[in-house]
Amino acid sequence: MSSEEATAQQSQSLVGLLAALESIGPAAQEAIAQAADAKALEDLRIEYLGKKGKLSELNQRMGALDAREKPIAGKALNLNKNAITDLLRQRQESLSARELDARLATEAVDVTLPGIRPQRGALHPIALMTREITSIFRSMGFQVESGPEIETEYMNFDSLNIPREHPARDMQDSLFVDRGYVLRTHTSPTQIRTYLKMKPPFAVITTGKVYRHDSDATHSPMFHQMEGFAVGEDISFGHLKNVLYEFLRALYGKDVKVQFRPSFFPFTEPSAEVDVWSEARGCWLEVLGSGMIHPNVLRNGGIDPEKYSGFAFGLGIDRLAMLKYGISDLRLLFENDLRFLRQF
Amino acid sequence: MRLSIRWLKNYLQTDLPVGKLLDAITACGLEVEERIDLGMLSGKLVVGELLNVEPIPGAEKIRLTAVQADEGQPLKIVCGAQNIKTGQKVPVARFGMTFPDGMVLKPRKIMGIEGQGMLCSARELGVSEEAEGIWILPEDVEVGAPYDALVEVGITPNRPDALSVIGVARDLVAKINTMKGFKASLRMPDLHVNESATEKVESAARVSVVAKEDSPRYTARVIKGVKVGPSPLWMQVALQSAGMRPINNIVDVTNFVMLELGHPLHAFDLDRLAGNQVIVRHATAGEVMQTLDGQELKLQQTDLVIADAQKPVALAGIMGGANSEISDGTTNILLESAYFRPQTIRATSKRLDKSTDSSYRFERGTDAKRLTASLNRAAQLIAETGGGTILRGVLEVVGALPEKGSIKVRVSRLNHILGLDLTATNITEVLTRLGFEVLRSDGEEMHVTVPSHRMDVSIEADIIEEIARIVGYDRIQEVPLTLPSANHPPSRIDTARATLSDAAVAQGFCQAVNFSFIGEADDALAGGAGELIRVKNPITSDQGVMRRSLLPGLLRNVVHNFNQSLDDVALFEIGHTYAFTEPKDARRGEKDLKPVAQETPFFAAILAGGGKRSWRDKEHEFDFFDIKGFAEYFLSSLGLQKYLTEPVTDIPWLHPGRAARFLVKGRIMVTFGEVHPSITRQLDIRRRVCYLEIPLDDAAAEMGGDVKARDIPRYPAVTRDIALIVDRGARSMDLERTIRKAGKELLAGVKLFDVYEGDKMEAGRKSLAFSLTYRAPDRTLKDQEVIDRHGEVLAALQKENNATLRG
């Protein structure tokens, strides 16, 4: 239908209304696009969509139309109303986006300023190493015992098959205290203490401070040892090998290269030093001393060596920590310098 | 002990390559600790023969040599040393040779001549510190062959028998023959002695032993008419290879035989022994002698000496005396081969701080039964190199030695301990090669006698060890350990330790580890309970007493960090304090399980200084309320919520107005506060230091178990803030108590949020502001209920605490 024909069929009132509508649309669009802020936009909403707004005005003029024309006018009015509403909303959105942008621009900070970092403390490397070792042996079923650091000479030496004449018993090698006691030179007295109070079979580790009369670049008068031992009716060197292999695999990975080398300790027989191959250094590193518990030692602990056998092993925690964390100087371990400690 | 592989191979006949030989030494339990390559390991050093030595025109000291070092053309080598002559055998380093100092030989030009290698001195090769000039080798070494490898062997204290070339060879023969595809045998040196003189030894000298316990066996020979001079080159080179300095043919022989067979010997100038006799006796108290190193020694009655009719002529087993020393003019010699009790030698050696190759062996134990083997070997070598004649017979004092019986070894026991499956035949084979004798065996029970050089073997376990080290630990298969119970939860104290250290780390504390001993002055800073334990032989005086508190160590750490300009110190330590708590004469059994001293485990933390932690934070200095906050925090991490607060005024090392403690069920759980300024001042610390300590035994005993969750409140709360004006001495805790008491069941919480003591306050008064929360668990409170109850609270505060509401 051409517009002429349509016009011919429609009353003057309808034609006028539609014409008014037609001029409102572009004017509204223009005004909304020009609105500079939320206030101007609200004014336009009232101007067009308010109770006394331009569309309401036209709406009232619908009363003059006949029933056939009303829907036509209503539809046109609605279309215009929706269109203006949409335009207002769109403009509103774009204005608020711009406002937000402007506000955010003022909030910008120098993102290269340092973050406010909470100060983190740190466990001592010896404590970290002790935890790691202990948790490996715990997972293997070992229980943890402890023993005193100030010992009788009997517990520290005689009971462990170290005779009176042994160099370790010299003032040059061990630290002695009042009343004829000695600062334990190893964690091994805990073996005897455990034997005297527990009934085999058992598997135990113990860790702690030990002392020697020694102080230079590679020796500290106080250091830390871990000692493990298992006693039962059927324990052999094969068990010792397995336990230490398991431990070293847990510590250094499953491909670790290990060597057992004959050595001598008064409290084990046969004795073995255990070395781990260091690819980085290209040499074997001594990490553990071990062996089958000497029958005299079992006997001193009240355990019948004919009925029971056992193995024992020990390691220096400080040295192991130094290897693990690449600590170059032993003195750093006891200087308690925060710059050193914070690294762990 | 330094061992020359070349020397070793004089006795050890084997097809095992040198590299594997070194591994085998370690596998025997004689650890190779260090190796010096003289060609046998790398092939980069060979024996060369000097064909020509000619001067270089224009050069004064440097000469050009032609050296035959392989089958090809002679090598042209420039050399600056003056001791070289045509015909000598010398060590020739080829390009690529690595020297002990790390230097790698590369081609270079000297005086415009590019040499084809380098002639080496003993010093350059790491053989000797003293040697000058090129190291001249014996004439009989093969030209073109790698020369040697020197290894430092670590011999454990139980194996003095291995402190000789023969000793190592003996182990290796046993070891190598258990290795697949290799063989070894031992060729002993010639121990024959040619007594060429007609004179009997008894007519020339006498030996008597007074100190029979310390010297049960003593043997000697006399060699007459020797000419003292340098020893033959082969012997000098052997001694240098072993790290010894050649002296003269007589002394060198005694050293050579000691290194070869393991038994130390001593040679006296017989003509300087008064009465031509030696007496083995103890020194008299205060007796003085001069040893051949020129040192004047004052002796004790426990020292063993060799004396002549008048005076000591040697410190037995340790060092000879200057008065009987072999000199250029010596012609007649008394040669001693004796056994001395190890403990006696060790005591004297330690006391006089005099350790020699000889004392090292005697104090570990020597073979008392084979004295004459070494004696004869040395006498023969002296006669050969010094040209004298050996008198007929041996002077001997042969006391009784304890006889070792045979050892019973059970094959099943051996296999059980080692996890192996050996037969009596396998075992016999190994033991025999080591010099043991299997008297009889029925396949299970073996009876074995021990060779006299193995002082360390006396029980079955010792034999088991011999088998283990020779058969090799690599033959033993891993066997998984099955434990009866695999679940052993950590002890309460271990849990308390872990909980507290994790809590401390989370709050920025670093863990310190201090020595357990401190200086006596530092102990005085903090004192402590119980009797001070002194270290009898401390290394330094600041390690003289066992600590009775963790505070002095941590204070020292504060000083250290402050000195490094680290001003924000937060450290914690977990460790024992030590003290005697029992009277001195408390009788203790040897196997008493009770610790001999009180060792009390503590957790301690120190805060000192402070500062600006970040660009946004304010300057902050730690004070009492920081440490109190941490004290609360640590208790709460232990699951301890309920405790009493008590001011502390009775601890001298804490600030009397800034210290307190928390008690749980009457036990002191934390003591904390600012360290007394009079103490920090002694250490030159100018800032506040805060400290707390928790006795771990008590913490472990009281710490809470699992958390019991409470429901969160369902009904709304009403909050009322009040600002109270109270006396300046009023305590926040007392006000809080009144509030709680009066607020009864409706008071759900009270929190102090402000303290004001400024000049707007009336004198003697201060203001404390609290926030009170009212809530009922089962309903919403009505306004009137809150008004009424809050009124009661205010009234109570007024009545009991003289508090008024601030306008």
PDB file of N, CA and C in Angstrom, chain A residues 143 198-203 230-233 235 308, chain B residues 482-485:
ATOM      1  N   GLN A 143      59.842 -45.780  65.010  1.00  0.00           N
ATOM      2  CA  GLN A 143      59.334 -44.870  66.028  1.00  0.00           C
ATOM      3  C   GLN A 143      60.465 -43.977  66.519  1.00  0.00           C
ATOM      4  N   MET A 198      62.958 -51.332  76.077  1.00  0.00           N
ATOM      5  CA  MET A 198      61.997 -51.899  75.130  1.00  0.00           C
ATOM      6  C   MET A 198      62.338 -53.347  74.831  1.00  0.00           C
ATOM      7  N   LYS A 199      61.304 -54.098  74.456  1.00  0.00           N
ATOM      8  CA  LYS A 199      61.533 -55.505  74.132  1.00  0.00           C
ATOM      9  C   LYS A 199      61.495 -55.672  72.615  1.00  0.00           C
ATOM     10  N   PRO A 200      62.481 -56.369  72.030  1.00  0.00           N
ATOM     11  CA  PRO A 200      62.468 -56.562  70.583  1.00  0.00           C
ATOM     12  C   PRO A 200      61.224 -57.359  70.160  1.00  0.00           C
ATOM     13  N   PRO A 201      60.750 -57.238  68.942  1.00  0.00           N
ATOM     14  CA  PRO A 201      61.355 -56.453  67.870  1.00  0.00           C
ATOM     15  C   PRO A 201      60.950 -54.978  67.939  1.00  0.00           C
ATOM     16  N   PHE A 202      61.876 -54.112  67.530  1.00  0.00           N
ATOM     17  CA  PHE A 202      61.561 -52.688  67.416  1.00  0.00           C
ATOM     18  C   PHE A 202      62.472 -52.043  66.387  1.00  0.00           C
ATOM     19  N   ALA A 203      62.018 -50.915  65.889  1.00  0.00           N
ATOM     20  CA  ALA A 203      62.812 -50.115  64.942  1.00  0.00           C
ATOM     21  C   ALA A 203      62.650 -48.664  65.361  1.00  0.00           C
ATOM     22  N   ALA A 230      67.413 -51.199  64.523  1.00  0.00           N
ATOM     23  CA  ALA A 230      66.315 -52.167  64.565  1.00  0.00           C
ATOM     24  C   ALA A 230      66.851 -53.460  65.143  1.00  0.00           C
ATOM     25  N   VAL A 231      66.100 -54.045  66.046  1.00  0.00           N
ATOM     26  CA  VAL A 231      66.515 -55.301  66.677  1.00  0.00           C
ATOM     27  C   VAL A 231      65.362 -56.287  66.576  1.00  0.00           C
ATOM     28  N   GLY A 232      65.692 -57.507  66.206  1.00  0.00           N
ATOM     29  CA  GLY A 232      64.668 -58.541  66.122  1.00  0.00           C
ATOM     30  C   GLY A 232      65.333 -59.906  66.037  1.00  0.00           C
ATOM     31  N   GLU A 233      64.527 -60.950  65.876  1.00  0.00           N
ATOM     32  CA  GLU A 233      65.104 -62.293  65.887  1.00  0.00           C
ATOM     33  C   GLU A 233      65.812 -62.634  64.590  1.00  0.00           C
ATOM     34  N   ILE A 235      67.165 -60.367  62.036  1.00  0.00           N
ATOM     35  CA  ILE A 235      67.610 -59.198  61.274  1.00  0.00           C
ATOM     36  C   ILE A 235      69.019 -59.388  60.725  1.00  0.00           C
ATOM     37  N   TYR A 308      68.783 -62.478  69.472  1.00  0.00           N
ATOM     38  CA  TYR A 308      68.416 -61.322  68.641  1.00  0.00           C
ATOM     39  C   TYR A 308      69.631 -60.773  67.892  1.00  0.00           C
TER      40      TYR A 308
ATOM     41  N   THR B 482      60.218 -56.118  57.801  1.00  0.00           N
ATOM     42  CA  THR B 482      58.806 -56.105  58.178  1.00  0.00           C
ATOM     43  C   THR B 482      58.723 -55.806  59.663  1.00  0.00           C
ATOM     44  N   LEU B 483      58.005 -54.726  59.965  1.00  0.00           N
ATOM     45  CA  LEU B 483      57.924 -54.296  61.355  1.00  0.00           C
ATOM     46  C   LEU B 483      56.583 -54.703  61.942  1.00  0.00           C
ATOM     47  N   PRO B 484      56.584 -55.046  63.221  1.00  0.00           N
ATOM     48  CA  PRO B 484      55.357 -55.534  63.857  1.00  0.00           C
ATOM     49  C   PRO B 484      54.234 -54.499  63.827  1.00  0.00           C
ATOM     50  N   SER B 485      54.587 -53.235  64.036  1.00  0.00           N
ATOM     51  CA  SER B 485      53.558 -52.209  64.013  1.00  0.00           C
ATOM     52  C   SER B 485      54.127 -51.023  63.274  1.00  0.00           C
TER      53      SER B 485
END
